[in-house]
Tab-separated table of C-alpha atoms in Angstrom:
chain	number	residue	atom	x	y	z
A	841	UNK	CA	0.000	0.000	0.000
A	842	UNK	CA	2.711	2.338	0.884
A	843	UNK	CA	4.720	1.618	-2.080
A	844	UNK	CA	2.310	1.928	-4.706
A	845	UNK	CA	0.190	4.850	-4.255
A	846	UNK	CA	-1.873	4.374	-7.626
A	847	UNK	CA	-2.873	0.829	-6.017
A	848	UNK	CA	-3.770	2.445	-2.719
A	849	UNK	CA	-5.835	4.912	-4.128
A	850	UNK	CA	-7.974	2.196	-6.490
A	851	UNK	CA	-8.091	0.111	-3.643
A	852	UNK	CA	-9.630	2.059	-1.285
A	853	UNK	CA	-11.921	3.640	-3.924
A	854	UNK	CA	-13.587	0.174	-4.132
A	855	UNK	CA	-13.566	0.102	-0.104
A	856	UNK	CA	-15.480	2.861	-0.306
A	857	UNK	CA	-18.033	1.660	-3.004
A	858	UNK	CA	-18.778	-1.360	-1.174
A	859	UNK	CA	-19.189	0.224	2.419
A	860	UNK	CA	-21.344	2.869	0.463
A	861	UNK	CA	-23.902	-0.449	-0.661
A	862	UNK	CA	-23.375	-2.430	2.514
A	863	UNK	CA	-24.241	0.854	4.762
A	864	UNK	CA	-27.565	1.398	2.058
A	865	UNK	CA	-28.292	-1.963	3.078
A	866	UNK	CA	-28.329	-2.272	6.906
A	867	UNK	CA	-29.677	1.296	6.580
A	868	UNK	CA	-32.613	-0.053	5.284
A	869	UNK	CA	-32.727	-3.402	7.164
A	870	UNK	CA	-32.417	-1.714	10.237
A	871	UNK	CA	-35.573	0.742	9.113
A	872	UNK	CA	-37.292	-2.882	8.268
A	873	UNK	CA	-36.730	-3.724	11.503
A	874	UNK	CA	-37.788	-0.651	13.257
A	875	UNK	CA	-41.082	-0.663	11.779
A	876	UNK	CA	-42.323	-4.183	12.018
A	877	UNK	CA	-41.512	-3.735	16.030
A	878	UNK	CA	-43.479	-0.233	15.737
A	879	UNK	CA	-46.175	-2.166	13.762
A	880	UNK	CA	-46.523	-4.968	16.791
A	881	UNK	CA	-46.672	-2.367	19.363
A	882	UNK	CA	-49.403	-0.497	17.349
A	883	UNK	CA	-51.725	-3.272	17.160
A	884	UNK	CA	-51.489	-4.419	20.603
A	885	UNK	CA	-52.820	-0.590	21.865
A	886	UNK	CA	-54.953	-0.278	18.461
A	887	UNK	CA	-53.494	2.410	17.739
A	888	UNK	CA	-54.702	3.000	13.933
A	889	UNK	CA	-52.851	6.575	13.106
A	890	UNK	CA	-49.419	4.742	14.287
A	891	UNK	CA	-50.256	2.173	11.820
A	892	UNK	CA	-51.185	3.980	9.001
A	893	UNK	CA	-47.790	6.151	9.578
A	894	UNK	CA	-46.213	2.358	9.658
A	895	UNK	CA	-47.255	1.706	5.901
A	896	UNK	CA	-46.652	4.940	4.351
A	897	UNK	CA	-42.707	4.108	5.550
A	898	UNK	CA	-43.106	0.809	4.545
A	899	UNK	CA	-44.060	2.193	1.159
A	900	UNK	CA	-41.427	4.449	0.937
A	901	UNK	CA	-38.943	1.800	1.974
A	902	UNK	CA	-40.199	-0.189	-0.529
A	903	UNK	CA	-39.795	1.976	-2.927
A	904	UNK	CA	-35.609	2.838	-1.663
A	905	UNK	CA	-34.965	-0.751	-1.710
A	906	UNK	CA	-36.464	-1.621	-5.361
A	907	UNK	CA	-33.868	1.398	-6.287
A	908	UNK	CA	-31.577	-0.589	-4.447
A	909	UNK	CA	-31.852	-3.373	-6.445
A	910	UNK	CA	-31.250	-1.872	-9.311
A	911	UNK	CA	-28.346	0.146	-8.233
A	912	UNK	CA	-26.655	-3.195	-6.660
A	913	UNK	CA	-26.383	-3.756	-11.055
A	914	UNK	CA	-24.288	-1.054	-11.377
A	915	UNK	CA	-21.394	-2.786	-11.802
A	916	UNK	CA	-19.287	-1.752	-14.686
A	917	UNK	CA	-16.266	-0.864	-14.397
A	918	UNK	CA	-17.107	2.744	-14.417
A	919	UNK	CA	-20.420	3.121	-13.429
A	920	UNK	CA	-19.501	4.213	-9.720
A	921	UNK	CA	-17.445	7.615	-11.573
A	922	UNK	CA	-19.090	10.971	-12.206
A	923	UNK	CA	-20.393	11.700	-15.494
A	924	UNK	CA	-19.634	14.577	-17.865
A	925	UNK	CA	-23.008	15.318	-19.874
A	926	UNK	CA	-23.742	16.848	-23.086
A	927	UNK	CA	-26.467	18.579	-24.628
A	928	UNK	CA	-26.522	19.494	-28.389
A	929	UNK	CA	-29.549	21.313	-30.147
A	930	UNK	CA	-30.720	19.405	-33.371
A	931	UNK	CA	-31.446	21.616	-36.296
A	932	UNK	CA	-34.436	24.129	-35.921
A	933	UNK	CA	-32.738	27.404	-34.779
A	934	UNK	CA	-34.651	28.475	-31.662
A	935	UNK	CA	-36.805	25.937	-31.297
A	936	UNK	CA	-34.400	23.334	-30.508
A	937	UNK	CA	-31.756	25.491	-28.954
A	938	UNK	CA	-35.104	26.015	-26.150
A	939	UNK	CA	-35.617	22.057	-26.484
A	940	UNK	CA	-31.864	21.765	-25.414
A	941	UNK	CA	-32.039	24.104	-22.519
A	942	UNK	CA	-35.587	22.173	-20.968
A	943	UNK	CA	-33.428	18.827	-20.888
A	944	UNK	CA	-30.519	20.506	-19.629
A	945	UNK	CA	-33.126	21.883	-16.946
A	946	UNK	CA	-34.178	18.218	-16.325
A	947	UNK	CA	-31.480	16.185	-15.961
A	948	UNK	CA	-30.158	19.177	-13.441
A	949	UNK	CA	-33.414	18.542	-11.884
A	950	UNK	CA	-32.728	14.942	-11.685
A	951	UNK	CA	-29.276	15.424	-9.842
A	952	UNK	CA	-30.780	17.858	-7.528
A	953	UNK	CA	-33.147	15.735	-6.535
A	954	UNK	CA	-30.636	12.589	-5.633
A	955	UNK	CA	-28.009	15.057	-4.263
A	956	UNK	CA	-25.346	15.009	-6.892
A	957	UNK	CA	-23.348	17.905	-7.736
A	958	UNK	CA	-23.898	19.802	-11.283
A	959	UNK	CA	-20.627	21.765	-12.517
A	960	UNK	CA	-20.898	23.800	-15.976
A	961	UNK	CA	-18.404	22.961	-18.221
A	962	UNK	CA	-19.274	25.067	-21.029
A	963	UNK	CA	-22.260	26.673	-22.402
A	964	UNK	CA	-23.152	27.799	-25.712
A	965	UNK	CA	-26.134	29.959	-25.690
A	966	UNK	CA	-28.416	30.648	-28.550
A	967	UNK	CA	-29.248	33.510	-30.476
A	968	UNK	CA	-32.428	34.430	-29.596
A	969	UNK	CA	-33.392	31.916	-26.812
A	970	UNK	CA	-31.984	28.191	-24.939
A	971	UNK	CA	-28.984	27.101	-25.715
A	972	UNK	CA	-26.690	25.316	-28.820
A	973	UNK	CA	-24.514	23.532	-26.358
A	974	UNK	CA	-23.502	22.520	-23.172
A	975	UNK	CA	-21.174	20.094	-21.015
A	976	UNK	CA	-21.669	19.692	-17.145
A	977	UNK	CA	-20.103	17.345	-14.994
A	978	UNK	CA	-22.377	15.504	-12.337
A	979	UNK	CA	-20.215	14.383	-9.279
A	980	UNK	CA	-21.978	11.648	-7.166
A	981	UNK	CA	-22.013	8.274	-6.695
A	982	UNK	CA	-23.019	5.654	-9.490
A	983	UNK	CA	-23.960	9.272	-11.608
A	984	UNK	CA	-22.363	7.441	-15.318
A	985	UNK	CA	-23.946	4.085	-14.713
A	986	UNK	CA	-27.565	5.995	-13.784
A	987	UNK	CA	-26.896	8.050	-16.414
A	988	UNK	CA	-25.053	6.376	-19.294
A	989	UNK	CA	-28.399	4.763	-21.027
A	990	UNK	CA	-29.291	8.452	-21.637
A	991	UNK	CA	-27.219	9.318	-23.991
A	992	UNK	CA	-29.186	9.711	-27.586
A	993	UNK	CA	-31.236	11.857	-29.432
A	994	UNK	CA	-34.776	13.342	-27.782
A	995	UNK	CA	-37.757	14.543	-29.652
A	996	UNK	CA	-40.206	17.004	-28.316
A	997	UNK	CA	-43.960	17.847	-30.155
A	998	UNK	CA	-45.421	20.730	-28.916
A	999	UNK	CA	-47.235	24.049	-29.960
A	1000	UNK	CA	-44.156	26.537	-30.174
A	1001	UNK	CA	-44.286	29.451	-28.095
A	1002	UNK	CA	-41.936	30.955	-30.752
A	1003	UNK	CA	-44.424	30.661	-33.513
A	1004	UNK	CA	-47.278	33.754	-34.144
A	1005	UNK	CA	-49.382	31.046	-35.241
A	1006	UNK	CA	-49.940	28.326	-32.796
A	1007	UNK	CA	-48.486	26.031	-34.961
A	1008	UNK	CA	-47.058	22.460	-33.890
A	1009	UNK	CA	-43.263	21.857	-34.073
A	1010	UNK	CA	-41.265	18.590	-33.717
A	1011	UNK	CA	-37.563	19.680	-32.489
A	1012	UNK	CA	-34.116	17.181	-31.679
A	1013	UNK	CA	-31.684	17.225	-29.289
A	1014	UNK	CA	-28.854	14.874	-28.674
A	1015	UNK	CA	-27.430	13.771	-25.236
A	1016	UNK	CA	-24.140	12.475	-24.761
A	1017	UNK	CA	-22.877	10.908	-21.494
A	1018	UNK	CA	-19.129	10.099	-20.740
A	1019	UNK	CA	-17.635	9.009	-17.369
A	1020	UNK	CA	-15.357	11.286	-15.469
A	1021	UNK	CA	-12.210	8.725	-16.088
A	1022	UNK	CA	-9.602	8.455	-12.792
A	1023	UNK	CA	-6.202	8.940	-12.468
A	1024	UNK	CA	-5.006	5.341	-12.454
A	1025	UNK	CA	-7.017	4.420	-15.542
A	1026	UNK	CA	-4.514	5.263	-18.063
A	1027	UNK	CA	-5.732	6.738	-21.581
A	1028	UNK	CA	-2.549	6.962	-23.771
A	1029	UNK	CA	-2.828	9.873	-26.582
A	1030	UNK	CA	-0.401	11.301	-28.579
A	1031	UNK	CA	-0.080	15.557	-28.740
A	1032	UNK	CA	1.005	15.353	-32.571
A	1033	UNK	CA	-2.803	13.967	-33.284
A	1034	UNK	CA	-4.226	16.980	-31.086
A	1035	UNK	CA	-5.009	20.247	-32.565
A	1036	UNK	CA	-5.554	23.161	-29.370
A	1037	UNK	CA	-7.320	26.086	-30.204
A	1038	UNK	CA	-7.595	29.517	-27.765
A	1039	UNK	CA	-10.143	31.739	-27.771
A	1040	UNK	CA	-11.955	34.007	-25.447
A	1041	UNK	CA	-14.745	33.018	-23.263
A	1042	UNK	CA	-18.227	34.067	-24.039
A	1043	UNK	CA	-20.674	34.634	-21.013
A	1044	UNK	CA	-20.737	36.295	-17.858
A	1045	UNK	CA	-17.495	35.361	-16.435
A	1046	UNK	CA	-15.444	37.288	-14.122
A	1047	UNK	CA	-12.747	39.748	-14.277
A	1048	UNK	CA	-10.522	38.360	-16.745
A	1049	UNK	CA	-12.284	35.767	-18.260
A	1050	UNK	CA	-14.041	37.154	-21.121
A	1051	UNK	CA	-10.802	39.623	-21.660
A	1052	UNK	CA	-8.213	36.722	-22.908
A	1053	UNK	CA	-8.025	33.879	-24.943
A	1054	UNK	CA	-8.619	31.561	-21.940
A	1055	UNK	CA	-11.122	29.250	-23.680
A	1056	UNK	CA	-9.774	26.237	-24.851
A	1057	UNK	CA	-10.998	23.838	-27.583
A	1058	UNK	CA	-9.070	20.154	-28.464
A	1059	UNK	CA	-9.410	17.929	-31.183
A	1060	UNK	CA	-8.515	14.537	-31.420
A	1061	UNK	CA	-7.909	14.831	-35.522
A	1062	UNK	CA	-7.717	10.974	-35.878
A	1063	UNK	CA	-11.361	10.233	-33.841
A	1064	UNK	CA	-12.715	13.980	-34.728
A	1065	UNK	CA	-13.972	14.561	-30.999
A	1066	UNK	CA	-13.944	18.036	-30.182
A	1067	UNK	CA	-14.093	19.189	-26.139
A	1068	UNK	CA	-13.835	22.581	-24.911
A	1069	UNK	CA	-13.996	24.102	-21.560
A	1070	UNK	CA	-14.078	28.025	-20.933
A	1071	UNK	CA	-15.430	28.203	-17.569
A	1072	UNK	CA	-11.997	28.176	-15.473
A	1073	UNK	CA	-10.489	31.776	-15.012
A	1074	UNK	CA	-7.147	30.463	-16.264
A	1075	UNK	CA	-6.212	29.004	-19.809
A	1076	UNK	CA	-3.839	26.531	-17.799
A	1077	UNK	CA	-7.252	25.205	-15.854
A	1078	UNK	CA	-9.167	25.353	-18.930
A	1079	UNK	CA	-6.761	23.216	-20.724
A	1080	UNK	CA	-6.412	20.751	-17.920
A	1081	UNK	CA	-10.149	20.172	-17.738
A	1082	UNK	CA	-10.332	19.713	-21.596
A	1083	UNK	CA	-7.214	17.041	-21.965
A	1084	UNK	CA	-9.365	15.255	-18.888
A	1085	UNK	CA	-12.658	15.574	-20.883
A	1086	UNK	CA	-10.539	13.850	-23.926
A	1087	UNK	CA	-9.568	11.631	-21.618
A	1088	UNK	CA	-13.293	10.202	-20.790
A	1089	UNK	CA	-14.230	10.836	-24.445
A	1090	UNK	CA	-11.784	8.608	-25.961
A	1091	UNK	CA	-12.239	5.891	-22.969
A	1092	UNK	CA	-16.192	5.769	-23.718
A	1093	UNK	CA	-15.185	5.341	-27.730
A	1094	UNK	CA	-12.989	1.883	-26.612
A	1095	UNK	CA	-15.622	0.966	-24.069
A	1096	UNK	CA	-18.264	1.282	-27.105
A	1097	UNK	CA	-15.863	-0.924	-29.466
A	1098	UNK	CA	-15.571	-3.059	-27.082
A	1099	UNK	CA	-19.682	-3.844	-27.035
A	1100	UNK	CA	-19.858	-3.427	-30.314
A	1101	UNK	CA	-19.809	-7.036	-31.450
A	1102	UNK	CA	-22.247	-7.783	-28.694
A	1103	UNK	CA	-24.971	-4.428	-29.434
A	1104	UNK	CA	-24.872	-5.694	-33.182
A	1105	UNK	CA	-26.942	-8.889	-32.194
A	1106	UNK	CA	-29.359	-6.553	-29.926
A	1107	UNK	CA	-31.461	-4.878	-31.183
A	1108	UNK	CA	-32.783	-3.296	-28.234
A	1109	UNK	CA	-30.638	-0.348	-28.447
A	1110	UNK	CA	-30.952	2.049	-30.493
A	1111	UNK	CA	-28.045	3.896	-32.899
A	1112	UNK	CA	-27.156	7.170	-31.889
A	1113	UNK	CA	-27.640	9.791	-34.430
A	1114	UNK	CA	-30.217	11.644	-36.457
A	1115	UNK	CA	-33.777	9.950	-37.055
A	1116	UNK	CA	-32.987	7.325	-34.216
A	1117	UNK	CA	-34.109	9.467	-31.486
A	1118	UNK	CA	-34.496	7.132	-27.733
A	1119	UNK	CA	-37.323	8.856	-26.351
A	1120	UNK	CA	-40.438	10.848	-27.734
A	1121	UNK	CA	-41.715	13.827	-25.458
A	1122	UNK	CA	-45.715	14.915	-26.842
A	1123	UNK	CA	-46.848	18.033	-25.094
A	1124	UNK	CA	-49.707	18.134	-27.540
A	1125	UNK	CA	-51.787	17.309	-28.770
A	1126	UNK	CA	-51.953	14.734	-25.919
A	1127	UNK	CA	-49.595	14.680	-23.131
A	1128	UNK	CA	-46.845	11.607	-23.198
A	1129	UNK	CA	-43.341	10.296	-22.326
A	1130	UNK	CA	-42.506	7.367	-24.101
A	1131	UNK	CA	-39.102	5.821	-24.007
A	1132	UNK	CA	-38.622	3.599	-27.717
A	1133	UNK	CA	-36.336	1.305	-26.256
A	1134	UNK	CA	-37.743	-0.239	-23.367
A	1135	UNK	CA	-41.874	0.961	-23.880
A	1136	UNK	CA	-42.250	2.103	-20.869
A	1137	UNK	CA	-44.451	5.829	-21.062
A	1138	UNK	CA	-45.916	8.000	-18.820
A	1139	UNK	CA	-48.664	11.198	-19.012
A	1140	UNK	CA	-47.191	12.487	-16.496
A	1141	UNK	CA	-44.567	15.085	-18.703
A	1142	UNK	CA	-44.543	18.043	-16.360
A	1143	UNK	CA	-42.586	15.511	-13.652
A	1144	UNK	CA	-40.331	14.123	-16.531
A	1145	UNK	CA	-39.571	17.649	-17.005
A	1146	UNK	CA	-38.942	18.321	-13.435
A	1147	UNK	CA	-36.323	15.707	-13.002
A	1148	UNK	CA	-38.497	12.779	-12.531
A	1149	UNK	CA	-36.591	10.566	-15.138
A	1150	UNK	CA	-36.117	7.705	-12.797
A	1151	UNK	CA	-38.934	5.573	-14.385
A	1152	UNK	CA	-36.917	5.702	-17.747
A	1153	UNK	CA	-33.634	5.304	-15.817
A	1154	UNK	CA	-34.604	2.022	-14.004
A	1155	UNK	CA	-36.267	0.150	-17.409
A	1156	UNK	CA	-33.104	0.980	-19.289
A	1157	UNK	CA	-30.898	-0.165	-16.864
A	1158	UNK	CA	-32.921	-3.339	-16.076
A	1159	UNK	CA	-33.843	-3.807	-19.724
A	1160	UNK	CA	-29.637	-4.147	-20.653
A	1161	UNK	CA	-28.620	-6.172	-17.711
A	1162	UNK	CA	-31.964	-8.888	-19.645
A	1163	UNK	CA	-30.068	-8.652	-23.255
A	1164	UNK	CA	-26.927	-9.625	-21.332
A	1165	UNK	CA	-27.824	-12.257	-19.390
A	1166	UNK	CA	-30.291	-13.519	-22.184
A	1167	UNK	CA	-26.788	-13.156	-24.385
């Protein structure tokens, strides 16, 4: 341990993963335990408001240890990191850059709501209204393998509030999600096939940072991924937080040849691009959710819109852990 830091640190990374699941669990065997003694008590004195405060827990801990379950299949090998997460408007000028900015809003919602930390990474705005771009990072606990299944293309239907006429639009946008990689996973990549570009910041920034070239934009030439990050106050951190980006970027594009073979004889999934979108969001003219992978739909879209994506979350993940074991 002493000798070999890098070790250490990966070994008491997955200490802490495992006392993080085996806490969750007596956590919740303990509250188990708590209420079926609570329970006994409040039948023996009759006491019917104790009891009906006994199964609204017992309905919540239900609930916590179904998520649980799912959670406990969270074991790739990177599914414990943070996640970097993308958001790209399709084409439609305004309309989709406003598309882009409500499912930025959501999934920031959604990491709210489960206590994980959202950091901008960069933000593009767009001309008139939303936003063309963005990257956060979402520190927490199991964010990438939550997460990953999002990544895709998203189509809203809804009566524009950009059009005079009360006319109904059908916009894109496309989600990307990477894991944040760690130090001791090493992700070899050669300078001569990176091209770094400078230039300055857009946005509110601070002092200096819309005054220099402190934006920074890399591009691996032989893969054609592009990062950028412009919202450090120094190019140096700016640069460092792009390389690390590259890093994940380029570590998702081996993990994704390395299913390849495997995802060809699925169909389950779908391809990521244009005209494959994952999930369908109607606002009118009925109200519906519908994920095209897994089927599952709600009417419920002001929630989904709110964060409440774990519906979509769970069926994906329990939907890919099937194909597997069925493969």
């Amino acid at each position: 341990m002493w000798n070999d830091p890098a070790a250490a640190k990966k070994l008491m990374s997955e200490k802490n993963n495992l006392d993080f699941n085996l806490g969750n669990f007596e956590r919740m065997q303990r509250s188990l335990n708590d209420l079926l003694e609570l329970s006994e008590l409040a039948e023996a004195e009759g006491d019917e408001s104790v009891i009906t405060d006994v199964i609204n827990q017992l309905t919540s801990l239900q609930a916590e240890v179904k998520h649980g379950e799912l959670e406990a299949l969270l074991s790739g090998e990177v599914d414990a990191n943070d996640a970097y997460l993308e958001v790209h408007a399709g084409s439609g000028g305004t309309e989709a850059q406003d598309w882009a900015e409500m499912l930025l809003r959501m999934y920031c919602r959604w990491a709210e709501a489960h206590k994980y930390k959202v950091e901008y990474i960069e933000e593009t705005e767009g001309e008139v209204a939303g936003i063309k771009s963005v990257t956060i990072k979402i520190c927490g606990h199991n964010a990438y393998g939550w997460l990953k299944s999002e990544s895709g293309v998203h189509r809203l239907v809804r009566i524009s509030p950009f059009d005079s006429n009360a006319r109904r639009h059908t916009s894109f946008a496309s989600v990307g999600v990477y894991p944040v990689i760690d130090d001791e996973i090493e992700i070899n990549i050669n300078e001569a096939d990176c091209r770094v570009d400078t230039y300055r910041a857009s946005g509110a920034g601070g002092q200096h940072i819309n005054k220099t070239d402190s934006a920074v934009r890399i591009t691996h030439i032989p893969t054609g991924i592009v990062v950028q990050c412009q919202n450090q106050r120094s190019q140096f951190q700016n640069r460092e937080a792009a390389w690390n980006m590259l890093k994940a970027r380029l570590y998702e594009l081996e993990l994704k040849k390395r299913e390849a073979a495997a995802e060809e004889q699925r169909d389950s999934l779908s391809d990521i691009g244009w005209g494959h979108q994952i999930r369908s969001y109607v606002l009118q003219p009925y109200k519906m959710v519908k994920d095209l992978r897994t089927g599952v739909e709600t009417s419920d879209c002001k929630a989904v819109l709110d964060g409440d994506i774990d519906l979509f979350l769970a069926a994906a993940l329990a939907d890919k852990v099937g194909n597997e074991a069925h493969a």
